Amino acid sequence: MKKIVFLTGAGMSVESGFKTFRGSDGLWENYPVEQVASHEGWLRDPVLVNNFYNGLRRKLFAAQPNTGHKLIAELEKDYEVVVVTQNVDNLHEKAGSSHIIHLHGELTKVCSSYDQFDERYVRELGPDDPDVEAGEKADDGSLLRPFIVFFGESVPMIEPAAVAAGEADIFVIIGTSLNVYPAAGLVRYTRPGTPIYLIDPNEVPTGGIPNFRHIKKGASDGMRELIELLK
């Protein structure tokens, strides 16, 4: 069975009502990135940071996967599918994808602020309890913080993502500007000759990637075209 590896970014979730972080009217236009998505911002005002992600989490619980998410999940009938996502939403999970690597964390989870990757203190939040209250603590006594990789922090899941990219028979990029590293470098781990598809309605600098085809459509229409091309 051939292996398809998807790298998805914020544009994957636009049709589900989630704003991109960098596009026009993106989330960062209302909140400076250093204020709500940096370690310094967290240390400066953890209540503000948690409130920002509380609001985002409530929107996520109301959101549904779009056709693009669902078509990726349906490909598991015919391919081994791995989704590497820069997104912190759970829309791939909701759509039914079974192998997802979250590079930048998961919005539905909170964790220790001593060590966010200590699994003993990672907690899943649900629609009935989406908020972290001011001063709420993890079981290790530290303040609860979003299970999000803030800018400047390490990205431990990049290693399994690179392994997956190196095993891909087909590599597909959806809805990412290829500006955020280390995720943008994953395409360089693909084997020579691997077909690479980019689904994005916008021009994206690709840096001379070989075996490359740009489908200039949004996630859902682009996935429909990709499926036709793969037949």
mmCIF file with all atom_site columns, C-alpha atoms in Angstrom:
data_model
loop_
_atom_site.group_PDB
_atom_site.id
_atom_site.type_symbol
_atom_site.label_atom_id
_atom_site.label_alt_id
_atom_site.label_comp_id
_atom_site.label_asym_id
_atom_site.label_entity_id
_atom_site.label_seq_id
_atom_site.pdbx_PDB_ins_code
_atom_site.Cartn_x
_atom_site.Cartn_y
_atom_site.Cartn_z
_atom_site.occupancy
_atom_site.B_iso_or_equiv
_atom_site.pdbx_formal_charge
_atom_site.auth_seq_id
_atom_site.auth_comp_id
_atom_site.auth_asym_id
_atom_site.auth_atom_id
_atom_site.pdbx_PDB_model_num
ATOM 1   C CA . MET A 1 1   ? 0.000   0.000  0.000   1.00 0.00 ? 1   MET A CA 1
ATOM 2   C CA . LYS A 1 2   ? 1.437   3.375  -0.988  1.00 0.00 ? 2   LYS A CA 1
ATOM 3   C CA . LYS A 1 3   ? 2.061   5.978  1.675   1.00 0.00 ? 3   LYS A CA 1
ATOM 4   C CA . ILE A 1 4   ? 0.733   9.529  1.347   1.00 0.00 ? 4   ILE A CA 1
ATOM 5   C CA . VAL A 1 5   ? 2.033   12.122 3.767   1.00 0.00 ? 5   VAL A CA 1
ATOM 6   C CA . PHE A 1 6   ? 0.125   15.391 4.125   1.00 0.00 ? 6   PHE A CA 1
ATOM 7   C CA . LEU A 1 7   ? 1.590   18.568 5.569   1.00 0.00 ? 7   LEU A CA 1
ATOM 8   C CA . THR A 1 8   ? -1.317  20.838 6.488   1.00 0.00 ? 8   THR A CA 1
ATOM 9   C CA . GLY A 1 9   ? -1.320  24.456 7.626   1.00 0.00 ? 9   GLY A CA 1
ATOM 10  C CA . ALA A 1 10  ? -3.831  27.083 8.658   1.00 0.00 ? 10  ALA A CA 1
ATOM 11  C CA . GLY A 1 11  ? -5.416  27.241 5.196   1.00 0.00 ? 11  GLY A CA 1
ATOM 12  C CA . MET A 1 12  ? -6.642  23.677 5.723   1.00 0.00 ? 12  MET A CA 1
ATOM 13  C CA . SER A 1 13  ? -9.136  24.881 8.318   1.00 0.00 ? 13  SER A CA 1
ATOM 14  C CA . VAL A 1 14  ? -10.330 28.146 6.769   1.00 0.00 ? 14  VAL A CA 1
ATOM 15  C CA . GLU A 1 15  ? -13.468 26.523 5.317   1.00 0.00 ? 15  GLU A CA 1
ATOM 16  C CA . SER A 1 16  ? -14.305 25.277 8.813   1.00 0.00 ? 16  SER A CA 1
ATOM 17  C CA . GLY A 1 17  ? -14.489 28.868 10.065  1.00 0.00 ? 17  GLY A CA 1
ATOM 18  C CA . PHE A 1 18  ? -11.037 29.008 11.606  1.00 0.00 ? 18  PHE A CA 1
ATOM 19  C CA . LYS A 1 19  ? -9.020  32.120 10.814  1.00 0.00 ? 19  LYS A CA 1
ATOM 20  C CA . THR A 1 20  ? -5.492  31.659 9.548   1.00 0.00 ? 20  THR A CA 1
ATOM 21  C CA . PHE A 1 21  ? -2.842  33.144 11.785  1.00 0.00 ? 21  PHE A CA 1
ATOM 22  C CA . ARG A 1 22  ? -1.002  35.025 9.071   1.00 0.00 ? 22  ARG A CA 1
ATOM 23  C CA . GLY A 1 23  ? -3.534  35.892 6.390   1.00 0.00 ? 23  GLY A CA 1
ATOM 24  C CA . SER A 1 24  ? -5.513  39.109 6.146   1.00 0.00 ? 24  SER A CA 1
ATOM 25  C CA . ASP A 1 25  ? -7.804  39.429 9.170   1.00 0.00 ? 25  ASP A CA 1
ATOM 26  C CA . GLY A 1 26  ? -5.680  36.754 10.847  1.00 0.00 ? 26  GLY A CA 1
ATOM 27  C CA . LEU A 1 27  ? -5.639  36.168 14.584  1.00 0.00 ? 27  LEU A CA 1
ATOM 28  C CA . TRP A 1 28  ? -2.365  37.995 15.022  1.00 0.00 ? 28  TRP A CA 1
ATOM 29  C CA . GLU A 1 29  ? -3.972  41.230 13.824  1.00 0.00 ? 29  GLU A CA 1
ATOM 30  C CA . ASN A 1 30  ? -5.920  41.363 17.083  1.00 0.00 ? 30  ASN A CA 1
ATOM 31  C CA . TYR A 1 31  ? -3.171  40.054 19.363  1.00 0.00 ? 31  TYR A CA 1
ATOM 32  C CA . PRO A 1 32  ? 0.557   40.581 18.819  1.00 0.00 ? 32  PRO A CA 1
ATOM 33  C CA . VAL A 1 33  ? 2.207   37.195 18.426  1.00 0.00 ? 33  VAL A CA 1
ATOM 34  C CA . GLU A 1 34  ? 4.712   37.922 21.185  1.00 0.00 ? 34  GLU A CA 1
ATOM 35  C CA . GLN A 1 35  ? 1.843   38.612 23.563  1.00 0.00 ? 35  GLN A CA 1
ATOM 36  C CA . VAL A 1 36  ? -0.083  35.340 23.211  1.00 0.00 ? 36  VAL A CA 1
ATOM 37  C CA . ALA A 1 37  ? 2.253   32.847 21.544  1.00 0.00 ? 37  ALA A CA 1
ATOM 38  C CA . SER A 1 38  ? 5.687   33.330 23.059  1.00 0.00 ? 38  SER A CA 1
ATOM 39  C CA . HIS A 1 39  ? 7.247   32.053 26.263  1.00 0.00 ? 39  HIS A CA 1
ATOM 40  C CA . GLU A 1 40  ? 7.952   35.643 27.291  1.00 0.00 ? 40  GLU A CA 1
ATOM 41  C CA . GLY A 1 41  ? 4.308   36.547 26.768  1.00 0.00 ? 41  GLY A CA 1
ATOM 42  C CA . TRP A 1 42  ? 3.260   33.600 28.926  1.00 0.00 ? 42  TRP A CA 1
ATOM 43  C CA . LEU A 1 43  ? 5.595   34.625 31.753  1.00 0.00 ? 43  LEU A CA 1
ATOM 44  C CA . ARG A 1 44  ? 4.423   38.242 31.505  1.00 0.00 ? 44  ARG A CA 1
ATOM 45  C CA . ASP A 1 45  ? 0.679   37.559 31.651  1.00 0.00 ? 45  ASP A CA 1
ATOM 46  C CA . PRO A 1 46  ? -0.423  33.919 31.885  1.00 0.00 ? 46  PRO A CA 1
ATOM 47  C CA . VAL A 1 47  ? -4.043  34.928 32.489  1.00 0.00 ? 47  VAL A CA 1
ATOM 48  C CA . LEU A 1 48  ? -4.178  36.857 29.198  1.00 0.00 ? 48  LEU A CA 1
ATOM 49  C CA . VAL A 1 49  ? -2.592  33.945 27.331  1.00 0.00 ? 49  VAL A CA 1
ATOM 50  C CA . ASN A 1 50  ? -4.952  31.368 28.815  1.00 0.00 ? 50  ASN A CA 1
ATOM 51  C CA . ASN A 1 51  ? -7.954  33.590 28.117  1.00 0.00 ? 51  ASN A CA 1
ATOM 52  C CA . PHE A 1 52  ? -6.881  33.922 24.477  1.00 0.00 ? 52  PHE A CA 1
ATOM 53  C CA . TYR A 1 53  ? -6.716  30.149 24.070  1.00 0.00 ? 53  TYR A CA 1
ATOM 54  C CA . ASN A 1 54  ? -9.918  29.642 26.071  1.00 0.00 ? 54  ASN A CA 1
ATOM 55  C CA . GLY A 1 55  ? -11.725 31.732 23.464  1.00 0.00 ? 55  GLY A CA 1
ATOM 56  C CA . LEU A 1 56  ? -10.059 29.921 20.600  1.00 0.00 ? 56  LEU A CA 1
ATOM 57  C CA . ARG A 1 57  ? -10.916 26.554 22.164  1.00 0.00 ? 57  ARG A CA 1
ATOM 58  C CA . ARG A 1 58  ? -14.608 27.437 22.425  1.00 0.00 ? 58  ARG A CA 1
ATOM 59  C CA . LYS A 1 59  ? -14.643 28.296 18.714  1.00 0.00 ? 59  LYS A CA 1
ATOM 60  C CA . LEU A 1 60  ? -12.920 25.016 17.932  1.00 0.00 ? 60  LEU A CA 1
ATOM 61  C CA . PHE A 1 61  ? -15.476 22.924 19.804  1.00 0.00 ? 61  PHE A CA 1
ATOM 62  C CA . ALA A 1 62  ? -18.184 24.560 17.680  1.00 0.00 ? 62  ALA A CA 1
ATOM 63  C CA . ALA A 1 63  ? -16.300 23.984 14.397  1.00 0.00 ? 63  ALA A CA 1
ATOM 64  C CA . GLN A 1 64  ? -16.695 21.003 12.087  1.00 0.00 ? 64  GLN A CA 1
ATOM 65  C CA . PRO A 1 65  ? -14.247 19.446 9.616   1.00 0.00 ? 65  PRO A CA 1
ATOM 66  C CA . ASN A 1 66  ? -14.679 20.518 6.024   1.00 0.00 ? 66  ASN A CA 1
ATOM 67  C CA . THR A 1 67  ? -14.777 18.357 2.911   1.00 0.00 ? 67  THR A CA 1
ATOM 68  C CA . GLY A 1 68  ? -11.002 18.610 2.584   1.00 0.00 ? 68  GLY A CA 1
ATOM 69  C CA . HIS A 1 69  ? -10.467 17.069 6.013   1.00 0.00 ? 69  HIS A CA 1
ATOM 70  C CA . LYS A 1 70  ? -12.962 14.314 5.223   1.00 0.00 ? 70  LYS A CA 1
ATOM 71  C CA . LEU A 1 71  ? -11.394 13.470 1.857   1.00 0.00 ? 71  LEU A CA 1
ATOM 72  C CA . ILE A 1 72  ? -7.986  13.080 3.499   1.00 0.00 ? 72  ILE A CA 1
ATOM 73  C CA . ALA A 1 73  ? -9.515  10.658 5.994   1.00 0.00 ? 73  ALA A CA 1
ATOM 74  C CA . GLU A 1 74  ? -11.261 8.705  3.224   1.00 0.00 ? 74  GLU A CA 1
ATOM 75  C CA . LEU A 1 75  ? -7.945  8.098  1.480   1.00 0.00 ? 75  LEU A CA 1
ATOM 76  C CA . GLU A 1 76  ? -7.115  5.653  4.276   1.00 0.00 ? 76  GLU A CA 1
ATOM 77  C CA . LYS A 1 77  ? -9.246  3.122  2.373   1.00 0.00 ? 77  LYS A CA 1
ATOM 78  C CA . ASP A 1 78  ? -6.622  2.966  -0.380  1.00 0.00 ? 78  ASP A CA 1
ATOM 79  C CA . TYR A 1 79  ? -3.415  4.374  1.104   1.00 0.00 ? 79  TYR A CA 1
ATOM 80  C CA . GLU A 1 80  ? -1.397  4.503  4.261   1.00 0.00 ? 80  GLU A CA 1
ATOM 81  C CA . VAL A 1 81  ? -2.011  8.120  5.272   1.00 0.00 ? 81  VAL A CA 1
ATOM 82  C CA . VAL A 1 82  ? -0.021  10.232 7.698   1.00 0.00 ? 82  VAL A CA 1
ATOM 83  C CA . VAL A 1 83  ? -1.122  13.796 8.432   1.00 0.00 ? 83  VAL A CA 1
ATOM 84  C CA . VAL A 1 84  ? 1.571   16.129 9.716   1.00 0.00 ? 84  VAL A CA 1
ATOM 85  C CA . THR A 1 85  ? -0.176  19.304 10.776  1.00 0.00 ? 85  THR A CA 1
ATOM 86  C CA . GLN A 1 86  ? 0.984   22.725 11.863  1.00 0.00 ? 86  GLN A CA 1
ATOM 87  C CA . ASN A 1 87  ? -2.555  23.344 13.098  1.00 0.00 ? 87  ASN A CA 1
ATOM 88  C CA . VAL A 1 88  ? -3.495  23.111 16.747  1.00 0.00 ? 88  VAL A CA 1
ATOM 89  C CA . ASP A 1 89  ? -7.126  22.246 16.005  1.00 0.00 ? 89  ASP A CA 1
ATOM 90  C CA . ASN A 1 90  ? -8.571  18.719 16.129  1.00 0.00 ? 90  ASN A CA 1
ATOM 91  C CA . LEU A 1 91  ? -10.459 18.842 12.831  1.00 0.00 ? 91  LEU A CA 1
ATOM 92  C CA . HIS A 1 92  ? -8.416  16.048 11.246  1.00 0.00 ? 92  HIS A CA 1
ATOM 93  C CA . GLU A 1 93  ? -9.359  13.863 14.210  1.00 0.00 ? 93  GLU A CA 1
ATOM 94  C CA . LYS A 1 94  ? -13.019 14.840 13.924  1.00 0.00 ? 94  LYS A CA 1
ATOM 95  C CA . ALA A 1 95  ? -12.932 13.923 10.224  1.00 0.00 ? 95  ALA A CA 1
ATOM 96  C CA . GLY A 1 96  ? -11.661 10.432 11.009  1.00 0.00 ? 96  GLY A CA 1
ATOM 97  C CA . SER A 1 97  ? -7.943  10.532 10.213  1.00 0.00 ? 97  SER A CA 1
ATOM 98  C CA . SER A 1 98  ? -6.147  7.998  12.392  1.00 0.00 ? 98  SER A CA 1
ATOM 99  C CA . HIS A 1 99  ? -2.450  8.934  12.141  1.00 0.00 ? 99  HIS A CA 1
ATOM 100 C CA . ILE A 1 100 ? -1.830  12.594 12.939  1.00 0.00 ? 100 ILE A CA 1
ATOM 101 C CA . ILE A 1 101 ? 1.405   14.249 14.013  1.00 0.00 ? 101 ILE A CA 1
ATOM 102 C CA . HIS A 1 102 ? 0.768   17.634 15.663  1.00 0.00 ? 102 HIS A CA 1
ATOM 103 C CA . LEU A 1 103 ? 3.886   19.769 15.255  1.00 0.00 ? 103 LEU A CA 1
ATOM 104 C CA . HIS A 1 104 ? 2.730   22.795 17.216  1.00 0.00 ? 104 HIS A CA 1
ATOM 105 C CA . GLY A 1 105 ? 0.646   21.204 19.957  1.00 0.00 ? 105 GLY A CA 1
ATOM 106 C CA . GLU A 1 106 ? -3.075  20.686 20.478  1.00 0.00 ? 106 GLU A CA 1
ATOM 107 C CA . LEU A 1 107 ? -5.565  23.343 21.473  1.00 0.00 ? 107 LEU A CA 1
ATOM 108 C CA . THR A 1 108 ? -7.835  20.841 23.233  1.00 0.00 ? 108 THR A CA 1
ATOM 109 C CA . LYS A 1 109 ? -5.082  20.021 25.734  1.00 0.00 ? 109 LYS A CA 1
ATOM 110 C CA . VAL A 1 110 ? -3.422  21.851 28.617  1.00 0.00 ? 110 VAL A CA 1
ATOM 111 C CA . CYS A 1 111 ? -0.241  20.948 30.418  1.00 0.00 ? 111 CYS A CA 1
ATOM 112 C CA . SER A 1 112 ? 2.358   21.740 33.053  1.00 0.00 ? 112 SER A CA 1
ATOM 113 C CA . SER A 1 113 ? 4.215   25.020 32.643  1.00 0.00 ? 113 SER A CA 1
ATOM 114 C CA . TYR A 1 114 ? 7.319   23.357 34.105  1.00 0.00 ? 114 TYR A CA 1
ATOM 115 C CA . ASP A 1 115 ? 7.493   20.805 31.266  1.00 0.00 ? 115 ASP A CA 1
ATOM 116 C CA . GLN A 1 116 ? 4.721   20.889 28.685  1.00 0.00 ? 116 GLN A CA 1
ATOM 117 C CA . PHE A 1 117 ? 5.716   17.511 27.249  1.00 0.00 ? 117 PHE A CA 1
ATOM 118 C CA . ASP A 1 118 ? 5.500   15.574 30.523  1.00 0.00 ? 118 ASP A CA 1
ATOM 119 C CA . GLU A 1 119 ? 2.565   13.326 29.606  1.00 0.00 ? 119 GLU A CA 1
ATOM 120 C CA . ARG A 1 120 ? 1.642   12.812 33.257  1.00 0.00 ? 120 ARG A CA 1
ATOM 121 C CA . TYR A 1 121 ? 0.346   16.360 33.424  1.00 0.00 ? 121 TYR A CA 1
ATOM 122 C CA . VAL A 1 122 ? -1.255  16.740 30.010  1.00 0.00 ? 122 VAL A CA 1
ATOM 123 C CA . ARG A 1 123 ? -5.019  17.078 30.329  1.00 0.00 ? 123 ARG A CA 1
ATOM 124 C CA . GLU A 1 124 ? -7.677  16.953 27.605  1.00 0.00 ? 124 GLU A CA 1
ATOM 125 C CA . LEU A 1 125 ? -10.431 19.566 27.797  1.00 0.00 ? 125 LEU A CA 1
ATOM 126 C CA . GLY A 1 126 ? -13.885 19.055 26.324  1.00 0.00 ? 126 GLY A CA 1
ATOM 127 C CA . PRO A 1 127 ? -16.845 21.144 25.164  1.00 0.00 ? 127 PRO A CA 1
ATOM 128 C CA . ASP A 1 128 ? -18.288 21.080 28.692  1.00 0.00 ? 128 ASP A CA 1
ATOM 129 C CA . ASP A 1 129 ? -15.073 22.367 30.305  1.00 0.00 ? 129 ASP A CA 1
ATOM 130 C CA . PRO A 1 130 ? -13.216 24.402 27.665  1.00 0.00 ? 130 PRO A CA 1
ATOM 131 C CA . ASP A 1 131 ? -11.613 27.002 29.935  1.00 0.00 ? 131 ASP A CA 1
ATOM 132 C CA . VAL A 1 132 ? -8.561  27.249 32.141  1.00 0.00 ? 132 VAL A CA 1
ATOM 133 C CA . GLU A 1 133 ? -9.401  29.402 35.130  1.00 0.00 ? 133 GLU A CA 1
ATOM 134 C CA . ALA A 1 134 ? -7.008  32.061 36.427  1.00 0.00 ? 134 ALA A CA 1
ATOM 135 C CA . GLY A 1 135 ? -4.483  30.429 38.745  1.00 0.00 ? 135 GLY A CA 1
ATOM 136 C CA . GLU A 1 136 ? -5.565  26.861 37.900  1.00 0.00 ? 136 GLU A CA 1
ATOM 137 C CA . LYS A 1 137 ? -2.719  24.413 38.380  1.00 0.00 ? 137 LYS A CA 1
ATOM 138 C CA . ALA A 1 138 ? -1.485  21.146 36.945  1.00 0.00 ? 138 ALA A CA 1
ATOM 139 C CA . ASP A 1 139 ? -0.947  18.185 39.264  1.00 0.00 ? 139 ASP A CA 1
ATOM 140 C CA . ASP A 1 140 ? 2.757   19.066 39.589  1.00 0.00 ? 140 ASP A CA 1
ATOM 141 C CA . GLY A 1 141 ? 1.854   22.399 41.170  1.00 0.00 ? 141 GLY A CA 1
ATOM 142 C CA . SER A 1 142 ? 2.695   24.577 38.169  1.00 0.00 ? 142 SER A CA 1
ATOM 143 C CA . LEU A 1 143 ? 0.243   26.838 36.384  1.00 0.00 ? 143 LEU A CA 1
ATOM 144 C CA . LEU A 1 144 ? -1.732  25.112 33.667  1.00 0.00 ? 144 LEU A CA 1
ATOM 145 C CA . ARG A 1 145 ? -0.755  26.413 30.226  1.00 0.00 ? 145 ARG A CA 1
ATOM 146 C CA . PRO A 1 146 ? -1.960  25.665 26.711  1.00 0.00 ? 146 PRO A CA 1
ATOM 147 C CA . PHE A 1 147 ? -0.402  22.542 25.183  1.00 0.00 ? 147 PHE A CA 1
ATOM 148 C CA . ILE A 1 148 ? 0.942   24.754 22.409  1.00 0.00 ? 148 ILE A CA 1
ATOM 149 C CA . VAL A 1 149 ? 4.470   25.120 21.088  1.00 0.00 ? 149 VAL A CA 1
ATOM 150 C CA . PHE A 1 150 ? 5.099   28.825 21.537  1.00 0.00 ? 150 PHE A CA 1
ATOM 151 C CA . PHE A 1 151 ? 7.395   30.666 19.144  1.00 0.00 ? 151 PHE A CA 1
ATOM 152 C CA . GLY A 1 152 ? 11.003  30.028 20.088  1.00 0.00 ? 152 GLY A CA 1
ATOM 153 C CA . GLU A 1 153 ? 10.268  26.726 21.844  1.00 0.00 ? 153 GLU A CA 1
ATOM 154 C CA . SER A 1 154 ? 11.512  23.362 20.597  1.00 0.00 ? 154 SER A CA 1
ATOM 155 C CA . VAL A 1 155 ? 9.357   21.274 18.242  1.00 0.00 ? 155 VAL A CA 1
ATOM 156 C CA . PRO A 1 156 ? 9.925   17.689 19.398  1.00 0.00 ? 156 PRO A CA 1
ATOM 157 C CA . MET A 1 157 ? 7.460   16.145 16.939  1.00 0.00 ? 157 MET A CA 1
ATOM 158 C CA . ILE A 1 158 ? 9.549   17.340 13.977  1.00 0.00 ? 158 ILE A CA 1
ATOM 159 C CA . GLU A 1 159 ? 11.648  14.166 14.164  1.00 0.00 ? 159 GLU A CA 1
ATOM 160 C CA . PRO A 1 160 ? 8.807   11.660 13.602  1.00 0.00 ? 160 PRO A CA 1
ATOM 161 C CA . ALA A 1 161 ? 7.438   14.050 10.960  1.00 0.00 ? 161 ALA A CA 1
ATOM 162 C CA . ALA A 1 162 ? 10.765  13.980 9.114   1.00 0.00 ? 162 ALA A CA 1
ATOM 163 C CA . VAL A 1 163 ? 10.801  10.180 9.256   1.00 0.00 ? 163 VAL A CA 1
ATOM 164 C CA . ALA A 1 164 ? 7.286   10.090 7.768   1.00 0.00 ? 164 ALA A CA 1
ATOM 165 C CA . ALA A 1 165 ? 8.288   12.519 4.989   1.00 0.00 ? 165 ALA A CA 1
ATOM 166 C CA . GLY A 1 166 ? 11.235  10.296 4.129   1.00 0.00 ? 166 GLY A CA 1
ATOM 167 C CA . GLU A 1 167 ? 8.909   7.294  3.757   1.00 0.00 ? 167 GLU A CA 1
ATOM 168 C CA . ALA A 1 168 ? 6.317   9.069  1.600   1.00 0.00 ? 168 ALA A CA 1
ATOM 169 C CA . ASP A 1 169 ? 5.453   7.754  -1.857  1.00 0.00 ? 169 ASP A CA 1
ATOM 170 C CA . ILE A 1 170 ? 3.410   10.937 -2.383  1.00 0.00 ? 170 ILE A CA 1
ATOM 171 C CA . PHE A 1 171 ? 3.811   14.185 -0.420  1.00 0.00 ? 171 PHE A CA 1
ATOM 172 C CA . VAL A 1 172 ? 0.974   16.725 -0.298  1.00 0.00 ? 172 VAL A CA 1
ATOM 173 C CA . ILE A 1 173 ? 1.118   20.234 1.173   1.00 0.00 ? 173 ILE A CA 1
ATOM 174 C CA . ILE A 1 174 ? -2.176  21.998 1.927   1.00 0.00 ? 174 ILE A CA 1
ATOM 175 C CA . GLY A 1 175 ? -2.783  25.544 3.100   1.00 0.00 ? 175 GLY A CA 1
ATOM 176 C CA . THR A 1 176 ? 0.621   26.560 4.352   1.00 0.00 ? 176 THR A CA 1
ATOM 177 C CA . SER A 1 177 ? 2.853   29.415 3.269   1.00 0.00 ? 177 SER A CA 1
ATOM 178 C CA . LEU A 1 178 ? 5.997   27.287 3.753   1.00 0.00 ? 178 LEU A CA 1
ATOM 179 C CA . ASN A 1 179 ? 7.373   30.152 5.826   1.00 0.00 ? 179 ASN A CA 1
ATOM 180 C CA . VAL A 1 180 ? 7.302   28.501 9.254   1.00 0.00 ? 180 VAL A CA 1
ATOM 181 C CA . TYR A 1 181 ? 10.317  26.395 10.098  1.00 0.00 ? 181 TYR A CA 1
ATOM 182 C CA . PRO A 1 182 ? 11.116  23.661 10.881  1.00 0.00 ? 182 PRO A CA 1
ATOM 183 C CA . ALA A 1 183 ? 7.853   22.442 9.288   1.00 0.00 ? 183 ALA A CA 1
ATOM 184 C CA . ALA A 1 184 ? 8.601   24.122 5.950   1.00 0.00 ? 184 ALA A CA 1
ATOM 185 C CA . GLY A 1 185 ? 11.774  22.071 5.657   1.00 0.00 ? 185 GLY A CA 1
ATOM 186 C CA . LEU A 1 186 ? 9.968   18.716 5.764   1.00 0.00 ? 186 LEU A CA 1
ATOM 187 C CA . VAL A 1 187 ? 9.616   18.585 1.980   1.00 0.00 ? 187 VAL A CA 1
ATOM 188 C CA . ARG A 1 188 ? 13.415  18.337 1.821   1.00 0.00 ? 188 ARG A CA 1
ATOM 189 C CA . TYR A 1 189 ? 13.250  14.952 3.554   1.00 0.00 ? 189 TYR A CA 1
ATOM 190 C CA . THR A 1 190 ? 11.283  13.337 0.734   1.00 0.00 ? 190 THR A CA 1
ATOM 191 C CA . ARG A 1 191 ? 13.106  10.824 -1.425  1.00 0.00 ? 191 ARG A CA 1
ATOM 192 C CA . PRO A 1 192 ? 14.282  11.869 -4.900  1.00 0.00 ? 192 PRO A CA 1
ATOM 193 C CA . GLY A 1 193 ? 11.488  11.444 -7.429  1.00 0.00 ? 193 GLY A CA 1
ATOM 194 C CA . THR A 1 194 ? 8.650   11.617 -4.905  1.00 0.00 ? 194 THR A CA 1
ATOM 195 C CA . PRO A 1 195 ? 5.645   13.431 -6.449  1.00 0.00 ? 195 PRO A CA 1
ATOM 196 C CA . ILE A 1 196 ? 4.874   16.595 -4.477  1.00 0.00 ? 196 ILE A CA 1
ATOM 197 C CA . TYR A 1 197 ? 1.548   18.422 -4.656  1.00 0.00 ? 197 TYR A CA 1
ATOM 198 C CA . LEU A 1 198 ? 0.732   21.838 -3.202  1.00 0.00 ? 198 LEU A CA 1
ATOM 199 C CA . ILE A 1 199 ? -2.920  22.739 -2.668  1.00 0.00 ? 199 ILE A CA 1
ATOM 200 C CA . ASP A 1 200 ? -3.259  26.462 -2.027  1.00 0.00 ? 200 ASP A CA 1
ATOM 201 C CA . PRO A 1 201 ? -5.162  29.220 -3.848  1.00 0.00 ? 201 PRO A CA 1
ATOM 202 C CA . ASN A 1 202 ? -2.251  31.621 -3.365  1.00 0.00 ? 202 ASN A CA 1
ATOM 203 C CA . GLU A 1 203 ? 1.209   31.816 -4.854  1.00 0.00 ? 203 GLU A CA 1
ATOM 204 C CA . VAL A 1 204 ? 3.633   30.041 -2.530  1.00 0.00 ? 204 VAL A CA 1
ATOM 205 C CA . PRO A 1 205 ? 7.425   30.277 -2.824  1.00 0.00 ? 205 PRO A CA 1
ATOM 206 C CA . THR A 1 206 ? 8.681   26.727 -3.292  1.00 0.00 ? 206 THR A CA 1
ATOM 207 C CA . GLY A 1 207 ? 12.402  27.267 -3.669  1.00 0.00 ? 207 GLY A CA 1
ATOM 208 C CA . GLY A 1 208 ? 12.758  25.071 -6.715  1.00 0.00 ? 208 GLY A CA 1
ATOM 209 C CA . ILE A 1 209 ? 11.176  21.896 -5.313  1.00 0.00 ? 209 ILE A CA 1
ATOM 210 C CA . PRO A 1 210 ? 11.419  19.153 -7.990  1.00 0.00 ? 210 PRO A CA 1
ATOM 211 C CA . ASN A 1 211 ? 8.501   16.906 -9.095  1.00 0.00 ? 211 ASN A CA 1
ATOM 212 C CA . PHE A 1 212 ? 6.153   19.647 -7.968  1.00 0.00 ? 212 PHE A CA 1
ATOM 213 C CA . ARG A 1 213 ? 2.569   20.430 -8.984  1.00 0.00 ? 213 ARG A CA 1
ATOM 214 C CA . HIS A 1 214 ? 0.571   23.401 -7.681  1.00 0.00 ? 214 HIS A CA 1
ATOM 215 C CA . ILE A 1 215 ? -3.210  22.995 -7.452  1.00 0.00 ? 215 ILE A CA 1
ATOM 216 C CA . LYS A 1 216 ? -4.417  26.590 -7.027  1.00 0.00 ? 216 LYS A CA 1
ATOM 217 C CA . LYS A 1 217 ? -7.566  25.863 -5.069  1.00 0.00 ? 217 LYS A CA 1
ATOM 218 C CA . GLY A 1 218 ? -8.780  25.819 -1.492  1.00 0.00 ? 218 GLY A CA 1
ATOM 219 C CA . ALA A 1 219 ? -8.547  22.690 0.631   1.00 0.00 ? 219 ALA A CA 1
ATOM 220 C CA . SER A 1 220 ? -11.819 21.008 -0.371  1.00 0.00 ? 220 SER A CA 1
ATOM 221 C CA . ASP A 1 221 ? -11.746 21.719 -4.121  1.00 0.00 ? 221 ASP A CA 1
ATOM 222 C CA . GLY A 1 222 ? -8.041  21.012 -4.168  1.00 0.00 ? 222 GLY A CA 1
ATOM 223 C CA . MET A 1 223 ? -8.518  17.633 -2.512  1.00 0.00 ? 223 MET A CA 1
ATOM 224 C CA . ARG A 1 224 ? -11.203 16.732 -5.053  1.00 0.00 ? 224 ARG A CA 1
ATOM 225 C CA . GLU A 1 225 ? -8.757  17.527 -7.874  1.00 0.00 ? 225 GLU A CA 1
ATOM 226 C CA . LEU A 1 226 ? -5.945  15.617 -6.194  1.00 0.00 ? 226 LEU A CA 1
ATOM 227 C CA . ILE A 1 227 ? -8.089  12.506 -5.844  1.00 0.00 ? 227 ILE A CA 1
ATOM 228 C CA . GLU A 1 228 ? -8.875  12.650 -9.561  1.00 0.00 ? 228 GLU A CA 1
ATOM 229 C CA . LEU A 1 229 ? -5.164  13.000 -10.355 1.00 0.00 ? 229 LEU A CA 1
ATOM 230 C CA . LEU A 1 230 ? -4.299  10.006 -8.166  1.00 0.00 ? 230 LEU A CA 1
ATOM 231 C CA . LYS A 1 231 ? -6.754  7.686  -9.928  1.00 0.00 ? 231 LYS A CA 1
#
